[in-house]
PDB file of C-alpha atoms and ligand atoms in Angstrom:
ATOM      1  CA  MET I   1     -26.043 -71.271 211.931  1.00 40.00           C
ATOM      2  CA  ILE I   2     -25.255 -68.582 214.504  1.00 42.00           C
ATOM      3  CA  ALA I   3     -28.986 -68.176 215.216  1.00 41.00           C
ATOM      4  CA  ALA I   4     -29.121 -71.764 216.427  1.00 42.00           C
ATOM      5  CA  PHE I   5     -26.820 -70.883 219.316  1.00 44.00           C
ATOM      6  CA  SER I   6     -28.264 -67.528 220.349  1.00 44.00           C
ATOM      7  CA  LYS I   7     -30.415 -67.816 223.462  1.00 48.00           C
ATOM      8  CA  LYS I   8     -33.994 -66.575 223.127  1.00 48.00           C
ATOM      9  CA  PRO I   9     -35.783 -65.319 226.286  1.00 49.00           C
ATOM     10  CA  GLU I  10     -38.258 -68.223 226.254  1.00 50.00           C
ATOM     11  CA  MET I  11     -35.335 -70.657 226.209  1.00 62.00           C
ATOM     12  CA  GLU I  12     -33.727 -69.302 229.370  1.00 72.00           C
ATOM     13  CA  LEU I  13     -33.112 -71.884 232.040  1.00 81.00           C
ATOM     14  CA  THR I  14     -35.187 -71.755 235.206  1.00 89.00           C
ATOM     15  CA  GLN I  15     -32.759 -73.719 237.361  1.00 95.00           C
ATOM     16  CA  TYR I  16     -28.994 -73.512 237.474  1.00 98.00           C
ATOM     17  CA  GLN I  17     -26.778 -76.091 239.088  1.00 98.00           C
ATOM     18  CA  ILE I  18     -23.318 -74.912 240.042  1.00 98.00           C
ATOM     19  CA  ALA I  19     -20.398 -77.231 240.743  1.00 98.00           C
ATOM     20  CA  VAL I  20     -18.256 -75.967 243.636  1.00 98.00           C
ATOM     21  CA  VAL I  21     -14.626 -77.085 243.633  1.00 98.00           C
ATOM     22  CA  VAL I  22     -12.649 -76.358 246.799  1.00 98.00           C
ATOM     23  CA  GLY I  23      -8.863 -76.498 246.528  1.00 98.00           C
ATOM     24  CA  SER I  24      -8.271 -77.653 250.108  1.00 98.00           C
ATOM     25  CA  LEU I  25      -8.839 -81.099 251.617  1.00 98.00           C
ATOM     26  CA  ARG I  26      -8.369 -79.842 255.173  1.00 97.00           C
ATOM     27  CA  LYS I  27     -11.255 -80.598 257.559  1.00 95.00           C
ATOM     28  CA  GLU I  28     -11.331 -77.072 258.979  1.00 92.00           C
ATOM     29  CA  SER I  29     -10.594 -75.449 255.641  1.00 95.00           C
ATOM     30  CA  LEU I  30     -11.293 -71.706 255.528  1.00 94.00           C
ATOM     31  CA  ASN I  31     -11.971 -72.044 251.841  1.00 96.00           C
ATOM     32  CA  ARG I  32     -14.632 -74.692 252.378  1.00 96.00           C
ATOM     33  CA  LYS I  33     -16.273 -72.393 254.924  1.00 95.00           C
ATOM     34  CA  LEU I  34     -16.077 -69.579 252.394  1.00 96.00           C
ATOM     35  CA  ALA I  35     -17.639 -71.840 249.754  1.00 97.00           C
ATOM     36  CA  HIS I  36     -20.540 -72.676 252.049  1.00 96.00           C
ATOM     37  CA  ALA I  37     -21.001 -69.011 252.986  1.00 95.00           C
ATOM     38  CA  ILE I  38     -21.186 -67.952 249.370  1.00 96.00           C
ATOM     39  CA  THR I  39     -23.796 -70.532 248.394  1.00 96.00           C
ATOM     40  CA  LYS I  40     -26.189 -69.099 250.975  1.00 95.00           C
ATOM     41  CA  LEU I  41     -26.182 -65.779 249.114  1.00 96.00           C
ATOM     42  CA  ALA I  42     -27.560 -67.110 245.834  1.00 97.00           C
ATOM     43  CA  PRO I  43     -31.130 -66.791 244.554  1.00 97.00           C
ATOM     44  CA  LYS I  44     -33.427 -69.811 244.820  1.00 96.00           C
ATOM     45  CA  GLU I  45     -33.052 -70.836 241.174  1.00 97.00           C
ATOM     46  CA  PHE I  46     -29.395 -71.595 241.894  1.00 98.00           C
ATOM     47  CA  SER I  47     -28.358 -74.842 243.572  1.00 98.00           C
ATOM     48  CA  PHE I  48     -24.842 -75.950 244.447  1.00 98.00           C
ATOM     49  CA  HIS I  49     -23.010 -79.223 244.441  1.00 97.00           C
ATOM     50  CA  ASP I  50     -19.756 -79.839 246.334  1.00 98.00           C
ATOM     51  CA  VAL I  51     -17.416 -81.663 243.988  1.00 98.00           C
ATOM     52  CA  GLU I  52     -15.337 -84.334 245.732  1.00 98.00           C
ATOM     53  CA  ILE I  53     -11.703 -84.237 244.635  1.00 98.00           C
ATOM     54  CA  SER I  54      -9.992 -86.043 247.517  1.00 98.00           C
ATOM     55  CA  ASP I  55     -10.491 -89.513 246.004  1.00 98.00           C
ATOM     56  CA  LEU I  56      -9.069 -88.758 242.570  1.00 98.00           C
ATOM     57  CA  PRO I  57      -5.900 -90.637 241.639  1.00 98.00           C
ATOM     58  CA  LEU I  58      -2.884 -88.659 240.490  1.00 98.00           C
ATOM     59  CA  TYR I  59      -3.454 -87.828 236.857  1.00 98.00           C
ATOM     60  CA  ASN I  60      -1.684 -90.228 234.496  1.00 98.00           C
ATOM     61  CA  GLN I  61      -2.286 -89.952 230.767  1.00 98.00           C
ATOM     62  CA  ASP I  62      -1.951 -93.732 230.456  1.00 98.00           C
ATOM     63  CA  ASP I  63      -5.319 -94.016 232.233  1.00 97.00           C
ATOM     64  CA  ASP I  64      -7.236 -91.803 229.795  1.00 97.00           C
ATOM     65  CA  ALA I  65      -8.795 -94.817 228.073  1.00 95.00           C
ATOM     66  CA  ASN I  66      -9.770 -96.447 231.364  1.00 97.00           C
ATOM     67  CA  PRO I  67     -10.514 -93.737 233.936  1.00 97.00           C
ATOM     68  CA  ALA I  68     -11.120 -94.514 237.618  1.00 98.00           C
ATOM     69  CA  PRO I  69     -14.756 -94.341 238.839  1.00 98.00           C
ATOM     70  CA  SER I  70     -13.970 -91.124 240.741  1.00 98.00           C
ATOM     71  CA  VAL I  71     -12.705 -89.528 237.534  1.00 98.00           C
ATOM     72  CA  LYS I  72     -15.828 -90.565 235.606  1.00 98.00           C
ATOM     73  CA  ARG I  73     -17.954 -89.110 238.412  1.00 98.00           C
ATOM     74  CA  LEU I  74     -16.007 -85.848 238.369  1.00 98.00           C
ATOM     75  CA  LYS I  75     -16.504 -85.434 234.636  1.00 98.00           C
ATOM     76  CA  LEU I  76     -20.218 -86.205 234.833  1.00 98.00           C
ATOM     77  CA  GLU I  77     -20.680 -83.692 237.660  1.00 98.00           C
ATOM     78  CA  ILE I  78     -18.921 -80.922 235.753  1.00 98.00           C
ATOM     79  CA  ALA I  79     -20.744 -81.768 232.531  1.00 98.00           C
ATOM     80  CA  ALA I  80     -24.113 -81.581 234.326  1.00 97.00           C
ATOM     81  CA  ALA I  81     -23.400 -78.144 235.816  1.00 98.00           C
ATOM     82  CA  GLN I  82     -24.302 -74.796 234.272  1.00 98.00           C
ATOM     83  CA  GLY I  83     -21.339 -73.144 235.979  1.00 98.00           C
ATOM     84  CA  VAL I  84     -18.362 -73.768 238.239  1.00 98.00           C
ATOM     85  CA  ILE I  85     -17.089 -71.913 241.308  1.00 98.00           C
ATOM     86  CA  PHE I  86     -13.502 -72.506 242.399  1.00 98.00           C
ATOM     87  CA  VAL I  87     -12.676 -71.592 246.000  1.00 98.00           C
ATOM     88  CA  THR I  88      -9.022 -72.095 246.654  1.00 98.00           C
ATOM     89  CA  PRO I  89      -6.168 -71.388 249.009  1.00 97.00           C
ATOM     90  CA  GLU I  90      -2.770 -70.344 247.734  1.00 97.00           C
ATOM     91  CA  TYR I  91       0.037 -72.837 248.152  1.00 97.00           C
ATOM     92  CA  ASN I  92       3.529 -71.494 247.564  1.00 97.00           C
ATOM     93  CA  ARG I  93       2.208 -68.727 245.318  1.00 96.00           C
ATOM     94  CA  SER I  94       0.216 -71.102 243.147  1.00 97.00           C
ATOM     95  CA  ILE I  95      -2.869 -73.298 243.295  1.00 98.00           C
ATOM     96  CA  PRO I  96      -2.749 -76.487 245.396  1.00 98.00           C
ATOM     97  CA  GLY I  97      -1.734 -79.643 243.558  1.00 98.00           C
ATOM     98  CA  VAL I  98      -5.026 -81.339 244.438  1.00 98.00           C
ATOM     99  CA  LEU I  99      -6.935 -78.656 242.552  1.00 98.00           C
ATOM    100  CA  LYS I 100      -4.684 -78.800 239.495  1.00 98.00           C
ATOM    101  CA  ASN I 101      -4.983 -82.586 239.541  1.00 98.00           C
ATOM    102  CA  ALA I 102      -8.792 -82.337 239.424  1.00 99.00           C
ATOM    103  CA  ILE I 103      -8.689 -79.747 236.664  1.00 99.00           C
ATOM    104  CA  ASP I 104      -6.344 -81.905 234.592  1.00 98.00           C
ATOM    105  CA  HIS I 105      -8.503 -85.005 235.049  1.00 98.00           C
ATOM    106  CA  ALA I 106     -11.687 -83.340 233.815  1.00 98.00           C
ATOM    107  CA  SER I 107      -9.854 -81.767 230.873  1.00 98.00           C
ATOM    108  CA  ARG I 108      -8.951 -85.101 229.294  1.00 98.00           C
ATOM    109  CA  PRO I 109      -8.895 -87.123 227.026  1.00 97.00           C
ATOM    110  CA  TYR I 110      -7.895 -84.447 224.545  1.00 96.00           C
ATOM    111  CA  GLY I 111     -10.986 -83.016 222.876  1.00 96.00           C
ATOM    112  CA  GLN I 112     -13.305 -84.270 225.625  1.00 97.00           C
ATOM    113  CA  SER I 113     -12.851 -81.633 228.299  1.00 98.00           C
ATOM    114  CA  ALA I 114     -15.786 -81.230 230.680  1.00 98.00           C
ATOM    115  CA  TRP I 115     -14.815 -77.620 231.454  1.00 98.00           C
ATOM    116  CA  ILE I 116     -15.288 -76.057 228.064  1.00 98.00           C
ATOM    117  CA  GLY I 117     -17.708 -73.128 228.014  1.00 98.00           C
ATOM    118  CA  LYS I 118     -18.741 -73.413 231.683  1.00 98.00           C
ATOM    119  CA  PRO I 119     -19.012 -69.955 233.261  1.00 98.00           C
ATOM    120  CA  ALA I 120     -16.508 -69.804 236.112  1.00 98.00           C
ATOM    121  CA  GLY I 121     -16.053 -67.743 239.234  1.00 98.00           C
ATOM    122  CA  LEU I 122     -13.139 -67.841 241.633  1.00 98.00           C
ATOM    123  CA  LEU I 123     -12.541 -66.794 245.185  1.00 97.00           C
ATOM    124  CA  GLY I 124      -9.998 -67.584 247.824  1.00 97.00           C
ATOM    125  CA  ALA I 125      -9.046 -67.113 251.441  1.00 96.00           C
ATOM    126  CA  SER I 126      -5.624 -67.339 252.989  1.00 94.00           C
ATOM    127  CA  ILE I 127      -3.852 -66.278 256.125  1.00 91.00           C
ATOM    128  CA  GLY I 128      -1.339 -64.396 253.976  1.00 88.00           C
ATOM    129  CA  ALA I 129      -1.638 -60.634 253.416  1.00 87.00           C
ATOM    130  CA  ILE I 130      -2.448 -60.826 249.704  1.00 89.00           C
ATOM    131  CA  GLY I 131      -5.194 -63.384 250.212  1.00 87.00           C
ATOM    132  CA  THR I 132      -4.629 -65.826 247.285  1.00 96.00           C
ATOM    133  CA  ALA I 133      -4.128 -63.118 244.631  1.00 97.00           C
ATOM    134  CA  VAL I 134      -1.217 -64.923 242.996  1.00 97.00           C
ATOM    135  CA  ALA I 135      -2.926 -68.321 243.021  1.00 98.00           C
ATOM    136  CA  GLN I 136      -6.040 -66.817 241.478  1.00 98.00           C
ATOM    137  CA  GLN I 137      -4.023 -65.183 238.720  1.00 98.00           C
ATOM    138  CA  GLU I 138      -2.458 -68.550 237.908  1.00 98.00           C
ATOM    139  CA  LEU I 139      -5.869 -70.201 237.984  1.00 98.00           C
ATOM    140  CA  ARG I 140      -7.165 -67.584 235.543  1.00 98.00           C
ATOM    141  CA  ASN I 141      -4.480 -68.626 233.051  1.00 98.00           C
ATOM    142  CA  VAL I 142      -5.579 -72.253 233.310  1.00 98.00           C
ATOM    143  CA  LEU I 143      -9.277 -71.419 232.966  1.00 98.00           C
ATOM    144  CA  ALA I 144      -8.583 -69.233 229.924  1.00 98.00           C
ATOM    145  CA  TYR I 145      -6.813 -72.143 228.249  1.00 98.00           C
ATOM    146  CA  LEU I 146      -9.762 -74.406 229.121  1.00 98.00           C
ATOM    147  CA  ASP I 147     -12.081 -71.918 227.389  1.00 98.00           C
ATOM    148  CA  MET I 148     -14.115 -71.121 230.497  1.00 98.00           C
ATOM    149  CA  PRO I 149     -15.629 -67.623 230.518  1.00 98.00           C
ATOM    150  CA  THR I 150     -14.423 -66.352 233.904  1.00 98.00           C
ATOM    151  CA  LEU I 151     -15.900 -63.491 235.927  1.00 98.00           C
ATOM    152  CA  GLY I 152     -13.318 -60.701 236.171  1.00 98.00           C
ATOM    153  CA  GLN I 153     -14.752 -58.413 238.842  1.00 97.00           C
ATOM    154  CA  PRO I 154     -15.130 -58.089 241.712  1.00 96.00           C
ATOM    155  CA  GLU I 155     -12.045 -59.998 242.761  1.00 96.00           C
ATOM    156  CA  VAL I 156     -12.310 -61.784 246.107  1.00 95.00           C
ATOM    157  CA  PHE I 157      -9.000 -62.075 247.939  1.00 95.00           C
ATOM    158  CA  ILE I 158      -9.905 -62.850 251.529  1.00 93.00           C
ATOM    159  CA  HIS I 159      -7.209 -62.223 254.117  1.00 92.00           C
ATOM    160  CA  ALA I 160      -8.663 -64.511 256.768  1.00 88.00           C
ATOM    161  CA  LYS I 161      -8.528 -63.078 260.254  1.00 84.00           C
ATOM    162  CA  GLU I 162      -9.794 -64.101 263.673  1.00 83.00           C
ATOM    163  CA  GLY I 163     -13.571 -63.725 263.852  1.00 82.00           C
ATOM    164  CA  MET I 164     -14.226 -64.052 260.144  1.00 86.00           C
ATOM    165  CA  PHE I 165     -16.236 -67.212 260.738  1.00 87.00           C
ATOM    166  CA  ASP I 166     -18.176 -67.952 263.932  1.00 87.00           C
ATOM    167  CA  GLU I 167     -18.251 -71.372 265.614  1.00 85.00           C
ATOM    168  CA  SER I 168     -21.035 -72.628 263.376  1.00 85.00           C
ATOM    169  CA  GLY I 169     -19.084 -71.572 260.275  1.00 83.00           C
ATOM    170  CA  GLU I 170     -21.186 -68.466 259.505  1.00 86.00           C
ATOM    171  CA  ILE I 171     -19.253 -65.603 257.960  1.00 90.00           C
ATOM    172  CA  ASN I 172     -19.367 -62.154 259.587  1.00 90.00           C
ATOM    173  CA  ALA I 173     -21.843 -59.547 258.321  1.00 91.00           C
ATOM    174  CA  ASP I 174     -19.307 -57.227 256.633  1.00 89.00           C
ATOM    175  CA  SER I 175     -17.796 -60.063 254.611  1.00 90.00           C
ATOM    176  CA  ALA I 176     -21.257 -61.368 253.696  1.00 93.00           C
ATOM    177  CA  LYS I 177     -22.202 -57.933 252.370  1.00 94.00           C
ATOM    178  CA  PHE I 178     -19.175 -57.831 250.076  1.00 93.00           C
ATOM    179  CA  LEU I 179     -19.663 -61.441 248.986  1.00 96.00           C
ATOM    180  CA  GLN I 180     -23.287 -60.662 248.104  1.00 97.00           C
ATOM    181  CA  THR I 181     -21.977 -58.218 245.485  1.00 97.00           C
ATOM    182  CA  TRP I 182     -19.797 -60.964 244.068  1.00 97.00           C
ATOM    183  CA  MET I 183     -22.645 -63.484 244.015  1.00 98.00           C
ATOM    184  CA  ASN I 184     -24.992 -61.050 242.257  1.00 98.00           C
ATOM    185  CA  ARG I 185     -22.405 -60.559 239.526  1.00 98.00           C
ATOM    186  CA  TYR I 186     -21.739 -64.277 239.246  1.00 98.00           C
ATOM    187  CA  VAL I 187     -25.460 -65.061 238.923  1.00 98.00           C
ATOM    188  CA  ASP I 188     -25.727 -62.580 236.025  1.00 98.00           C
ATOM    189  CA  TRP I 189     -22.572 -64.052 234.515  1.00 98.00           C
ATOM    190  CA  VAL I 190     -23.947 -67.591 234.567  1.00 98.00           C
ATOM    191  CA  LYS I 191     -27.282 -66.507 233.100  1.00 97.00           C
ATOM    192  CA  LYS I 192     -25.423 -64.777 230.297  1.00 97.00           C
ATOM    193  CA  HIS I 193     -22.991 -67.595 229.494  1.00 96.00           C
ATOM    194  CA  ALA I 194     -24.649 -70.898 230.495  1.00 95.00           C
ATOM    195  CA  LEU I 195     -24.914 -73.192 227.477  1.00 88.00           C
TER     196      LEU I 195
HETATM  197  C1  FMN C   1       1.826 -76.021 251.488  1.00 55.73           C
HETATM  198  C2  FMN C   1       1.306 -74.662 251.892  1.00 55.73           C
HETATM  199  C3  FMN C   1       1.721 -73.548 251.200  1.00 55.73           C
HETATM  200  C4  FMN C   1       1.196 -72.287 251.520  1.00 55.73           C
HETATM  201  N1  FMN C   1       1.531 -71.207 250.762  1.00 55.73           N
HETATM  202  C5  FMN C   1       0.869 -70.033 250.940  1.00 55.73           C
HETATM  203  C6  FMN C   1       1.051 -68.957 250.014  1.00 55.73           C
HETATM  204  O1  FMN C   1       1.779 -69.041 249.052  1.00 55.73           O
HETATM  205  N2  FMN C   1       0.322 -67.817 250.216  1.00 55.73           N
HETATM  206  C7  FMN C   1      -0.534 -67.681 251.293  1.00 55.73           C
HETATM  207  O2  FMN C   1      -1.178 -66.637 251.429  1.00 55.73           O
HETATM  208  N3  FMN C   1      -0.706 -68.680 252.184  1.00 55.73           N
HETATM  209  C8  FMN C   1      -0.034 -69.851 252.033  1.00 55.73           C
HETATM  210  N4  FMN C   1      -0.250 -70.898 252.887  1.00 55.73           N
HETATM  211  C9  FMN C   1      -1.131 -70.707 254.063  1.00 55.73           C
HETATM  212  C10 FMN C   1      -2.576 -70.895 253.716  1.00 55.73           C
HETATM  213  O3  FMN C   1      -3.114 -69.655 253.341  1.00 55.73           O
HETATM  214  C11 FMN C   1      -3.375 -71.420 254.913  1.00 55.73           C
HETATM  215  O4  FMN C   1      -2.851 -72.653 255.338  1.00 55.73           O
HETATM  216  C12 FMN C   1      -4.850 -71.546 254.622  1.00 55.73           C
HETATM  217  O5  FMN C   1      -5.544 -71.764 255.819  1.00 55.73           O
HETATM  218  C13 FMN C   1      -5.100 -72.714 253.642  1.00 55.73           C
HETATM  219  O6  FMN C   1      -6.452 -72.749 253.248  1.00 55.73           O
HETATM  220  P1  FMN C   1      -7.519 -73.754 253.930  1.00 55.73           P
HETATM  221  O7  FMN C   1      -7.786 -73.212 255.312  1.00 55.73           O
HETATM  222  O8  FMN C   1      -8.715 -73.637 253.052  1.00 55.73           O
HETATM  223  O9  FMN C   1      -6.943 -75.117 253.974  1.00 55.73           O
HETATM  224  C14 FMN C   1       0.272 -72.160 252.594  1.00 55.73           C
HETATM  225  C15 FMN C   1      -0.097 -73.310 253.313  1.00 55.73           C
HETATM  226  C16 FMN C   1       0.406 -74.533 252.970  1.00 55.73           C
HETATM  227  C17 FMN C   1      -0.068 -75.764 253.739  1.00 55.73           C
END
């Protein structure tokens, strides 16, 4: 039975769609800018989809049997993706509630999680000195429980400073160079783990 699940070279995918979940709803979000910057560094067989989380209701287990249209959409988008990238700020040394809400929605009903097995990557930018390190560690715990293989290195903790993004939202050359290393590793990670 194991052979049925092992990927043969001729079965490798030629296109990979990645769901991008940003943990900030702010219009001028640094993390959204970071998400857009990172997607420009991927090879052409990778495409990216911004997942909308601002219209999700607060998670309530009573609604599992009758989910809102936005929840159904979220689950379909995650299910259709070959991988997920989370780009999140740190709020009070944890992940923002809006991100946790989205994660909880797509993890339910019990036994029907959309996250399971999706190769994940995470990055974050904050104005604080440790650049989302604590939030990312908490997110790693959640992703481990959700059975998402998550890229370990390199870690991306961006301490956002003046001049990091220009007026059109482009990231500076030094940051892009470092992020390219991350993207190369993530691309390999997805190719290795995509179901
Ligand atoms: C409710 C709240 C809590 C915050 N807590 C932290 C924190 O724990 N660590 C940190 O580095 N920055 C913290 N910040 C500052 C954020 O890093 C900063 O607002 C950042 O720009 C948010 O990301 P965004 O630009 O993508 O919205 C917090 C901001 C808010 C609004």
